[in-house]
Coordinates of C-alpha atoms in Angstrom, one line a residue:
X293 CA 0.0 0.0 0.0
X294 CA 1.5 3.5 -0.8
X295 CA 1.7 5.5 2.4
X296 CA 0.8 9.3 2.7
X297 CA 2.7 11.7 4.3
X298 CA 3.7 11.3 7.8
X299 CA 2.1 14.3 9.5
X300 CA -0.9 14.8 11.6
X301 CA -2.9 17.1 8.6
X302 CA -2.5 13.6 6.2
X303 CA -2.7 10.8 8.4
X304 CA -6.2 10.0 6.9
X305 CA -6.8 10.3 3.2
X306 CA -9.5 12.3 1.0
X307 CA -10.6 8.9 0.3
X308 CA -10.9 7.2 4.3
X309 CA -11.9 11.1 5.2
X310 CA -15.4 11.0 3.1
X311 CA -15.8 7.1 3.7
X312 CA -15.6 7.8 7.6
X313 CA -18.4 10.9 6.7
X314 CA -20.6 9.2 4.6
X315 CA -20.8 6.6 7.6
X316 CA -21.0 8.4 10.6
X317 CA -23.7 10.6 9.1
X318 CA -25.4 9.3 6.0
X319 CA -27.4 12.3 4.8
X320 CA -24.5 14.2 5.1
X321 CA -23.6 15.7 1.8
X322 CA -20.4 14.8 0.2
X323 CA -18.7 17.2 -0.9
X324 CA -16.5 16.4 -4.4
X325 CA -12.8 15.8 -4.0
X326 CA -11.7 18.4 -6.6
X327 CA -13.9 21.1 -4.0
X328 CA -11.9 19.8 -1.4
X329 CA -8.8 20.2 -3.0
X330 CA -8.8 22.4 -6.2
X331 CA -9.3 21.0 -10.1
X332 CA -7.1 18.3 -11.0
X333 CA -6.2 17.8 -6.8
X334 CA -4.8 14.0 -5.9
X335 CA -4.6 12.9 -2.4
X336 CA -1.3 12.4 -1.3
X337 CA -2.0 8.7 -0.5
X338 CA -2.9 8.6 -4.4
X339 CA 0.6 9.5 -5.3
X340 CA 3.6 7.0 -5.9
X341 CA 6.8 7.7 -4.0
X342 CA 9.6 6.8 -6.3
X343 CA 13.6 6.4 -5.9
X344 CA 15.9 5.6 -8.8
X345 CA 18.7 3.6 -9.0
X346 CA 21.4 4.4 -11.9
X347 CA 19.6 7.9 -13.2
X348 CA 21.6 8.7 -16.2
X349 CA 21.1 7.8 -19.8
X350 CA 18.3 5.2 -20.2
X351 CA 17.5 5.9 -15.8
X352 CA 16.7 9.7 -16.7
X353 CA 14.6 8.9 -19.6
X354 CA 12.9 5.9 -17.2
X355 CA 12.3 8.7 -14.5
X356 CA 10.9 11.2 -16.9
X357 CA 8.2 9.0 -18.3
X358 CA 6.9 7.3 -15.0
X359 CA 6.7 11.1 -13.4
X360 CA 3.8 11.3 -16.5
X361 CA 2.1 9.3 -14.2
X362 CA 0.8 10.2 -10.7
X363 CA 4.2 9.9 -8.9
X364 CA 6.6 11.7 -7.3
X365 CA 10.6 11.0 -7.8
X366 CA 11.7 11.4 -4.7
X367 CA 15.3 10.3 -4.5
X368 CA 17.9 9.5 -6.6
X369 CA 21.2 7.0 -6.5
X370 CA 24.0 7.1 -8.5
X371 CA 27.4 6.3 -8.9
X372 CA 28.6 8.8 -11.6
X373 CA 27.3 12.4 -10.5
X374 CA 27.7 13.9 -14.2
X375 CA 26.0 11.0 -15.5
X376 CA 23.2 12.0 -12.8
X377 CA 23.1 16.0 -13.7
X378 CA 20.4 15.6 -16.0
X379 CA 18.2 13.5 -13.6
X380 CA 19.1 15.8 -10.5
X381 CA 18.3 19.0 -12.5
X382 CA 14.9 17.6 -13.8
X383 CA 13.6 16.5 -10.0
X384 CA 15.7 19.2 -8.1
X385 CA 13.5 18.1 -4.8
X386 CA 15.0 15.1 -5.0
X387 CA 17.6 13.4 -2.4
X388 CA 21.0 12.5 -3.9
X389 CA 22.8 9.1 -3.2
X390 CA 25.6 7.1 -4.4
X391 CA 25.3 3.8 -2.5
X392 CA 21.6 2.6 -3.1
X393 CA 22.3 0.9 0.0
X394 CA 22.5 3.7 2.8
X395 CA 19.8 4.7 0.3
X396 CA 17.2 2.0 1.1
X397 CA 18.4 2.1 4.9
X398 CA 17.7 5.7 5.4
X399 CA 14.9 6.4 2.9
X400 CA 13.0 3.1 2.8
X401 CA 10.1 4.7 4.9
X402 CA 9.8 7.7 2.3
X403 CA 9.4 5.6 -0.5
X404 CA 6.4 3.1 -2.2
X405 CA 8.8 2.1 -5.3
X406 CA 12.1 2.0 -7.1
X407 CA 13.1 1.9 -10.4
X408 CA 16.6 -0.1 -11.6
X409 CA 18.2 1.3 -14.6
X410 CA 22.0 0.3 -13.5
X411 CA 24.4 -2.0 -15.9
X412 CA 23.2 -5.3 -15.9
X413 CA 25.6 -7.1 -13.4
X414 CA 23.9 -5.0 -10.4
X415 CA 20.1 -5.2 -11.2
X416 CA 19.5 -8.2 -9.3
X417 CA 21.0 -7.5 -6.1
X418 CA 19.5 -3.8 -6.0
X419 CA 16.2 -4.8 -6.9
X420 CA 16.4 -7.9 -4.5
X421 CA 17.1 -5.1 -1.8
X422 CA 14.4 -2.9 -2.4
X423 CA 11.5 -6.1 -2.8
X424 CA 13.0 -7.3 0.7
X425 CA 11.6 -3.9 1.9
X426 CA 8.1 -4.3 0.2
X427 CA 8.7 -1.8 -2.7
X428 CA 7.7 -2.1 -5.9
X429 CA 9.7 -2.4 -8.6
X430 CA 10.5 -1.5 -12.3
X431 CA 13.5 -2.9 -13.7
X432 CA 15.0 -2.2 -16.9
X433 CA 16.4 -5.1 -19.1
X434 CA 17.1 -8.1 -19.2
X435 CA 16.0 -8.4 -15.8
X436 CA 19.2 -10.0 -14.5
X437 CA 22.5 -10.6 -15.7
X438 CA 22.4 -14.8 -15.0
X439 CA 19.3 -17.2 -15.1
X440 CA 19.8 -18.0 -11.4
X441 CA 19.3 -14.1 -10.5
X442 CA 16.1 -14.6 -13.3
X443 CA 14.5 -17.5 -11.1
X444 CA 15.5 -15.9 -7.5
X445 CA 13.6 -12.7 -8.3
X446 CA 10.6 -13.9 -10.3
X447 CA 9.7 -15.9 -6.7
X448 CA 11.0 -12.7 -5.1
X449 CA 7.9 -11.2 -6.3
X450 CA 5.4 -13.2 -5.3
X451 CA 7.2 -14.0 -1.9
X452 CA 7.4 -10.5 -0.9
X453 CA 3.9 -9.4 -2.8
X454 CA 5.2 -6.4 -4.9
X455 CA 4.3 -4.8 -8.6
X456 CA 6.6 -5.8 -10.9
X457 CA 7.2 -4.6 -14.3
X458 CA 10.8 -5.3 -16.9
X459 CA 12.0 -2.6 -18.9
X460 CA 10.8 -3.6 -22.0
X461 CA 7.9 -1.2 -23.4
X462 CA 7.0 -3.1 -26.2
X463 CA 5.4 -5.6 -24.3
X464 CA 3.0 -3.1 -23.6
X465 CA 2.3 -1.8 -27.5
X466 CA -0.2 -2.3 -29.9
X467 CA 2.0 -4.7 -32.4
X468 CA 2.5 -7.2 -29.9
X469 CA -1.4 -7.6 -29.1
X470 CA -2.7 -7.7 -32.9
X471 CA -0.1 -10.2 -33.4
X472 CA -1.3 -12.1 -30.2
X473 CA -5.2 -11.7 -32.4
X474 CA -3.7 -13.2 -35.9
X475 CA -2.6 -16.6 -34.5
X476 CA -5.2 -16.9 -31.9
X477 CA -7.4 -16.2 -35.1
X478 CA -5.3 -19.0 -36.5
X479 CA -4.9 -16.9 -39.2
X480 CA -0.9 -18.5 -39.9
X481 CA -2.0 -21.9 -38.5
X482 CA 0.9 -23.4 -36.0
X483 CA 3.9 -21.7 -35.7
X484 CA 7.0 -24.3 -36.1
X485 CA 9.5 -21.9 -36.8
X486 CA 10.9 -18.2 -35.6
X487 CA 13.8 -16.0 -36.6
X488 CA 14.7 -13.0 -34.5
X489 CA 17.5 -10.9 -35.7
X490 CA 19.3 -7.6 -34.6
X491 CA 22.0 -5.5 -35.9
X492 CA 23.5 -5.1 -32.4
X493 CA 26.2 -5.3 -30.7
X494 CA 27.0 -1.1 -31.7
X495 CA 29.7 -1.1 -29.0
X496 CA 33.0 -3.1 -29.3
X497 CA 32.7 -7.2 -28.8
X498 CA 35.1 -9.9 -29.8
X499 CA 38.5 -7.9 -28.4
X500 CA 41.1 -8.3 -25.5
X501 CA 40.7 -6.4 -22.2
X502 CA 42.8 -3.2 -22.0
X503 CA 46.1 -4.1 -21.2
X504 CA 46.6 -0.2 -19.5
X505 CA 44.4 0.9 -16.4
X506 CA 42.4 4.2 -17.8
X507 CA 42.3 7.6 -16.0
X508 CA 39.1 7.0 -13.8
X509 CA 36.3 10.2 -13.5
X510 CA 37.1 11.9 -9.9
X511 CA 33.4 12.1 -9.8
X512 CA 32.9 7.8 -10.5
X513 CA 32.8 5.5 -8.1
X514 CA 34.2 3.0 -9.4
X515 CA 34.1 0.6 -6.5
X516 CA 30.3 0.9 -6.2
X517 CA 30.0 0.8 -10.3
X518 CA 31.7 -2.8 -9.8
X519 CA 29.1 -4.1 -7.3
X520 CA 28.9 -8.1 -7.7
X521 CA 31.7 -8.0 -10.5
X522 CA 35.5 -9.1 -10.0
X523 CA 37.5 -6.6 -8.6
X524 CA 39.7 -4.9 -11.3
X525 CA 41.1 -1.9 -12.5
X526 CA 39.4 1.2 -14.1
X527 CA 39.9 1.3 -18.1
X528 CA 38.7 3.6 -20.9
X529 CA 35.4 3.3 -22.8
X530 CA 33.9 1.0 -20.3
X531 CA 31.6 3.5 -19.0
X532 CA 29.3 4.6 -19.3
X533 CA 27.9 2.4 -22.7
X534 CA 30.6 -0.2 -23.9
X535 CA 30.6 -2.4 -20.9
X536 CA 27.7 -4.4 -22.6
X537 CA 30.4 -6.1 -24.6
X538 CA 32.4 -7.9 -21.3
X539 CA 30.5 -10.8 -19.9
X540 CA 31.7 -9.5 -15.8
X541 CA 28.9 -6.8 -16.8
X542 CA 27.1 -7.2 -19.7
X543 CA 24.8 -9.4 -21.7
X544 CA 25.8 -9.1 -25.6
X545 CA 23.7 -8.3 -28.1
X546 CA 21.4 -11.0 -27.2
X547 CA 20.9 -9.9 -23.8
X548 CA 20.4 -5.9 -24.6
X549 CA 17.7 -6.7 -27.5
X550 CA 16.5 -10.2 -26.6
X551 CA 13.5 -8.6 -24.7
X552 CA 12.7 -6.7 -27.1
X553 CA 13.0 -9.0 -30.5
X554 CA 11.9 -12.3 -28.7
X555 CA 9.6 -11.0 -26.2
X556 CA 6.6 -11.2 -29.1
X557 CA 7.3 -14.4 -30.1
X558 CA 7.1 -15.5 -26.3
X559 CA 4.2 -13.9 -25.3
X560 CA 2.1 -14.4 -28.9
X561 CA 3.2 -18.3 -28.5
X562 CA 3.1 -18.8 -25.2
X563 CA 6.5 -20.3 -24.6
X564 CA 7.7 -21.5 -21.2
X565 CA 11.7 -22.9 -21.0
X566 CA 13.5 -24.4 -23.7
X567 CA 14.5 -28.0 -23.9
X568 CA 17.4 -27.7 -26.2
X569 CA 19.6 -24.9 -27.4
X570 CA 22.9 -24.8 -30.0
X571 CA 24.9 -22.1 -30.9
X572 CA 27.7 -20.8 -33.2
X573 CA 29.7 -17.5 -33.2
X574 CA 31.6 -15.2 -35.0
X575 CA 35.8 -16.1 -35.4
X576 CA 38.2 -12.9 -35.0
X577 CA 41.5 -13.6 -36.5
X578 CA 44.3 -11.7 -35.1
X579 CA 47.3 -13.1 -37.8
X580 CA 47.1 -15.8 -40.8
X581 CA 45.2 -18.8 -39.3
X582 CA 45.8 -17.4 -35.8
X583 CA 42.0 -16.8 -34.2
X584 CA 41.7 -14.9 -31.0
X585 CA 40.8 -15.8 -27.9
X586 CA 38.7 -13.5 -26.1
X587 CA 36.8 -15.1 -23.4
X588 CA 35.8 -11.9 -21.2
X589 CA 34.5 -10.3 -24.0
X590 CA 31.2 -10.8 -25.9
X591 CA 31.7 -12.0 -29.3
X592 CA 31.0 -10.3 -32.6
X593 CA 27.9 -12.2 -33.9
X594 CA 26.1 -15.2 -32.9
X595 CA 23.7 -17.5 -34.6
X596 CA 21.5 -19.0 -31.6
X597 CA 19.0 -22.0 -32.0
X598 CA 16.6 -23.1 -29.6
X599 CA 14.0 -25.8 -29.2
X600 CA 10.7 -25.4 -27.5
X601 CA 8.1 -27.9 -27.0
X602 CA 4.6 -26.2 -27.3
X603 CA 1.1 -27.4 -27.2
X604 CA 1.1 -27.5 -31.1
X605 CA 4.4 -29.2 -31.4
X606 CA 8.0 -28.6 -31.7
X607 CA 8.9 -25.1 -32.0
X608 CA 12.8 -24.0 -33.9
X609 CA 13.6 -20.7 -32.5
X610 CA 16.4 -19.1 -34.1
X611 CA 18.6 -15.3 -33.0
X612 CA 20.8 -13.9 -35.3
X613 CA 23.1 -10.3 -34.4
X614 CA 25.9 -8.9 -35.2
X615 CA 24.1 -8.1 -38.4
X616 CA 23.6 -11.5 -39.4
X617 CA 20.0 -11.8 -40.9
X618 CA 17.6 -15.1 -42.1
X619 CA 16.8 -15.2 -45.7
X620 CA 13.8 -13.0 -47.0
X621 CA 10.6 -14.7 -47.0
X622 CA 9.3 -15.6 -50.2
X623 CA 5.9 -13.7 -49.4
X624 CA 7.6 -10.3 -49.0
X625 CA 7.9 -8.2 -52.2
X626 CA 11.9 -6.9 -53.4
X627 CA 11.0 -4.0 -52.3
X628 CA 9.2 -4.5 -49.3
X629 CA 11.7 -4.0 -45.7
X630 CA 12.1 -6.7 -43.6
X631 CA 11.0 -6.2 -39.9
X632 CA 12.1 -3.0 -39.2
X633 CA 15.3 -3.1 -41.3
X634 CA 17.7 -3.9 -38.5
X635 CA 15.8 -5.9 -36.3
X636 CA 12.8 -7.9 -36.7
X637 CA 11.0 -11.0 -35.9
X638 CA 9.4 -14.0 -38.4
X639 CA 6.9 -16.4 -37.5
X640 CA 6.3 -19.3 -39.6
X641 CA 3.4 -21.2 -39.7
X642 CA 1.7 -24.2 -41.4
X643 CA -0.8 -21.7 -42.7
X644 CA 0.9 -18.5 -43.4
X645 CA 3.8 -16.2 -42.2
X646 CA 3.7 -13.1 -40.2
X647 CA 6.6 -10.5 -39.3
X648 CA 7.0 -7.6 -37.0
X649 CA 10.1 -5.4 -35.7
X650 CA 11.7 -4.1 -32.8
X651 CA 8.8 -4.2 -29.7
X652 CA 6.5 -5.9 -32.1
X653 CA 6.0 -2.6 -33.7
X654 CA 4.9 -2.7 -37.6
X655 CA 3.2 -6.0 -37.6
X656 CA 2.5 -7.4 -41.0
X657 CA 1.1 -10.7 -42.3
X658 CA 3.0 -12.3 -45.2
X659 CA 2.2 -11.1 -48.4
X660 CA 1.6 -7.8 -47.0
X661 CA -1.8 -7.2 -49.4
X662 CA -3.8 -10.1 -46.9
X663 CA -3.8 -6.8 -44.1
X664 CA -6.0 -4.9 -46.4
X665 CA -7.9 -8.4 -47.2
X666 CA -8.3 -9.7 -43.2
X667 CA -10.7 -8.1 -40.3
X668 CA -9.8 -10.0 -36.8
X669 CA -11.8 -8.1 -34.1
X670 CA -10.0 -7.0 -31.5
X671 CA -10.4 -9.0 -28.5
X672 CA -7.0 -8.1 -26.8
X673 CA -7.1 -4.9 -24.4
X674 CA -4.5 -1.6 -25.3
X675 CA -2.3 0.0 -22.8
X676 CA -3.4 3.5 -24.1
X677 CA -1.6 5.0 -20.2
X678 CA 1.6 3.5 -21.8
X679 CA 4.3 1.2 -20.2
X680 CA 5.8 3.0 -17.3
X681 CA 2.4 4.5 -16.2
X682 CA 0.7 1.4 -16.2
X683 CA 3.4 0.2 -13.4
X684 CA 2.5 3.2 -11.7
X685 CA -1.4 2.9 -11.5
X686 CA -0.6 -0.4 -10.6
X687 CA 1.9 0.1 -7.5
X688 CA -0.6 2.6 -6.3
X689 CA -3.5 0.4 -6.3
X690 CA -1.4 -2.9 -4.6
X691 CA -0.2 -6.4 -5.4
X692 CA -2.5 -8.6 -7.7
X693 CA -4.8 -5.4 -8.4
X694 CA -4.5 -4.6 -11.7
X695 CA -3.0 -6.9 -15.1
X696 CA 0.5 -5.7 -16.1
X697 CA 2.6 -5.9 -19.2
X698 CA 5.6 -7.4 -18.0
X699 CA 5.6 -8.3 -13.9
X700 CA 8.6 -10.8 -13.3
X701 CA 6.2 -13.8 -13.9
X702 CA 6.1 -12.8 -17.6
X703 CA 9.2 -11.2 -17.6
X704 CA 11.8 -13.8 -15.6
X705 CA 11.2 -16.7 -17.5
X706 CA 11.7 -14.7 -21.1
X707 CA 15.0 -13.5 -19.2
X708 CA 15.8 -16.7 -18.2
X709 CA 15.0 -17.7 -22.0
X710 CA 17.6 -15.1 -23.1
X711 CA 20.0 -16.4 -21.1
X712 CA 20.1 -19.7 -22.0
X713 CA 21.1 -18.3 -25.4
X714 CA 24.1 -16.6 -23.9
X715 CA 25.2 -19.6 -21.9
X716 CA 25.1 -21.5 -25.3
X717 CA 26.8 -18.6 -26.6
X718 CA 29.7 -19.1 -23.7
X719 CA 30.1 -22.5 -24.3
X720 CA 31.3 -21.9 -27.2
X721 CA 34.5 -20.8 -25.8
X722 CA 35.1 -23.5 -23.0
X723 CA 38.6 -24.9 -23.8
X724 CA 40.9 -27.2 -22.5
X725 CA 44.4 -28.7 -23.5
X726 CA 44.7 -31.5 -25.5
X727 CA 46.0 -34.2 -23.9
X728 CA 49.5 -34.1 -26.5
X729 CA 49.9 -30.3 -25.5
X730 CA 49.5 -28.8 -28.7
X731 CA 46.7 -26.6 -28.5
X732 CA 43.1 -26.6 -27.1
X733 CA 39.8 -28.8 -27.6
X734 CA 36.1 -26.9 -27.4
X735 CA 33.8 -29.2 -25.9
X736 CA 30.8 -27.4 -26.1
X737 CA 31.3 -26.6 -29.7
X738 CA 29.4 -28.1 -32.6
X739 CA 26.9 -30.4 -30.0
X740 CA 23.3 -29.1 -28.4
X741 CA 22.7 -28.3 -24.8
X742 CA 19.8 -29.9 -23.2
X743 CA 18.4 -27.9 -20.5
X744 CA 16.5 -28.8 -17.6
X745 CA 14.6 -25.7 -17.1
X746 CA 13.0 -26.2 -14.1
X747 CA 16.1 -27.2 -12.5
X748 CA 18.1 -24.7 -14.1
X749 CA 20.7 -27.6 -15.7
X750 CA 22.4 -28.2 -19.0
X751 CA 21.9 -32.3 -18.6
X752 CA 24.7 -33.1 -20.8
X753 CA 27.6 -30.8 -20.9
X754 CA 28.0 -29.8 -17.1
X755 CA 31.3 -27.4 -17.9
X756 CA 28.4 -24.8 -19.2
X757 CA 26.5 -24.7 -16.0
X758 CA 28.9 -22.3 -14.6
X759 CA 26.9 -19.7 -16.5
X760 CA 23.8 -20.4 -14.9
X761 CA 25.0 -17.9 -11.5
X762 CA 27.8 -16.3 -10.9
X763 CA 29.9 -15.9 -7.9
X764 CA 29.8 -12.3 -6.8
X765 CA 32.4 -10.7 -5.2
X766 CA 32.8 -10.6 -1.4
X767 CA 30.8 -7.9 0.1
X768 CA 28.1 -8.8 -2.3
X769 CA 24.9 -10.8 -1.4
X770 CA 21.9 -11.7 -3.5
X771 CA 20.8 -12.0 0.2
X772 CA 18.3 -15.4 -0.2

């Protein structure tokens, strides 16, 4: 429950104010709330309280569009105070932290909700914080950096009874939902096969780690921007974008557009875990037949294929980046783009095709002339109020109160889905010496992975189940 202000004048609401009236004297007249209080006047317990965590860059632009909504940014943490100027000059009531930790501890009782915009290697452990406190949470994405983080904070949410929502908007769009009314309309029949496909990474991948310590930002803490990751020395162009690249901190190209690209096919589907996934990635060479070896470092492209088993059969789901696209469907003119150019999605079913891009936006069935031809009536609700404000309206009026787009039930097992892609991905690079000495086997090259989703287990290959959760650093607790 969000909680007025802690003063004598506010203890009871507009709301339990007139309730309290309406009993205690029932031909009383009630006089309307926007009397009380002015046009456009909302009760203070009608407000959300919010506190951000990482407020630059993609954080400030979070910030901006849940204060559309009725909320109040109240604090702000961050450990880079330029990257924070725009954020602290845009809510100058605001309180200023760097450690969301003394945060929580001394503003947990000012505050119904936090959002997590932070690199991906710290979103687990501050949002675990601030659900152990009973505040809701949005969380950008992917919703964790490993699939054990995924699991521990999708029963996180239900455990501790919070709003949930991940970071990615498009879950809440139009596209998305008339996509969701084609198939259900069975309009493509059953969908046995889906390429997703992005032109990211757009930050450097497949290189070596510095080899000189960079001149750190006197106004960067670096030791609180390192949070669960190894200990190790500042370097240039890490932050405050190109860390997305370095597995310590980052997810790749799959894990920054993943919930965006594959979050349609999930939810139009209705996929749960894979059962199987295979991968294959792109080779830097460094001389004449002499390949790097970059295993810190994301690599350059991938081509990712996962099984799922569905209600309608076995489903091929296939993620392509680093530019790396699926050939054009035969339905789709010369002319016509596919997806949205860089990014997209394909659905292929017995009956028919059907294609959107980034979010779900532009949805299209394949050849484009049957949209003109087809008429499904919409049976599928709109967010018209828009992703972040429907997490707000939904804080406000409590756990289990009102459907979201993406709460950590929907939202952690796509993660986790993602994920399993990039532990494929890894494997790729597990080597070991061959037993002669001259050079290095790849055991998890060139076979499939089975997973065990429930249990969170590659079944055959146990060398890639150290991707599954990391160890943090000492200091550092998921705290379950």
């Amino acid at each position: 429950m969000v909680q007025g202000k802690n003063n004598k004048r506010n203890q009871i609401s507009r709301r339990s104010f007139l309730t309290n009236s309406a009993t205690a004297a029932a031909g009383f007249m009630i006089v309307p709330r926007h009397v009380l209080g002015g046009p456009g006047y909302t009760a203070p317990s009608d407000r959300l309280r919010v506190a951000g965590i990482g407020v630059g860059g993609k954080g400030d632009s979070d910030l901006s569009e849940i204060s559309k909504g009725p909320a109040d940014i109240v604090v702000l943490c961050d450990v880079h105070d330029s990257r924070a100027a725009g954020s602290v000059k845009r809510f100058p009531k605001a309180k200023y932290y760097r450690d969301y930790r003394e945060m929580l501890d001394k503003e947990h009782k000012n505050i119904d909700a936090v959002t997590v915009s932070s690199p991906d290697h710290n979103h687990a452990v501050q949002a675990m914080a601030a659900m152990q406190l009973g505040k809701h949470v949005y969380v950008q994405k992917p919703l964790t950096h490993d699939i054990y983080e995924a699991r521990m904070l999708t029963q996180a949410a239900k455990k501790y009874k919070v709003v949930t929502q991940m970071g990615n908007q498009g879950a809440s769009g139009d596209g998305v939902r008339q996509l969701m009314e084609w198939y259900n309309a069975d309009l493509i029949g059953d969908v046995h096969t889906v390429y997703c496909w992005t032109n990211r990474p757009v930050w450097p991948q497949g290189i070596p780690w510095p080899a000189q310590p960079g001149t750190k930002p006197a106004d960067l803490d670096w030791d609180l921007w390192l949070g669960t990751a190894p200990q190790k020395d500042y370097v240039d162009k890490l932050v405050p974008f190109n860390w997305r690249g370095w597995w310590d901190y980052g997810t790749g190209a799959l894990g920054d557009m993943g919930c965006h690209i594959v979050e349609p096919p999930f939810r139009v589907l209705g996929l749960g875990y894979p059962v199987s996934a295979e991968a294959s990635v792109g080779s830097v060479y460094v001389d004449e037949f002499k390949q790097g070896y970059f295993p810190e470092s994301c690599p350059p492209s991938s081509h990712v294929i996962m099984t799922f088993e569905t209600k309608r059969g076995p489903l091929k789901l296939h993620w392509m980046d680093g530019g790396i696209q699926p050939a054009r469907p035969e339905e789709l003119g010369p002319n016509e783009r596919m997806g949205d150019g860089g990014n997209g999605a394909i659905f292929e079913g017995t009956k028919g095709k059907m294609m959107c891009g980034t979010y779900g936006m532009y949805p299209s069935l394949l050849p484009s002339k049957r949209n003109a031809e087809v008429n499904v009536k919409q049976t599928i609700a709109r967010v018209p109020e828009g992703h972040y404000v429907q997490w707000v309206n939904a804080c406000i009026a409590g756990y289990g109160k009102k459907e979201l787009s993406a709460p950590f039930e929907i939202a952690g097992p796509l993660t986790e889905t993602i994920l399993m892609g990039n532990l494929a991905i890894r494997s790729y690079d597990i080597r070991k010496p061959k037993a002669d000495g001259k050079g290095f086997d790849y055991p998890g090259r060139y076979i499939k992975l089975l997973w065990d989703g429930p249990n969170m287990k590659i079944t055959n290959f146990d060398e890639a189940n150290q991707f599954v959760k990391r160890t943090y650093r000492d200091g550092w607790t998921l705290g379950v």
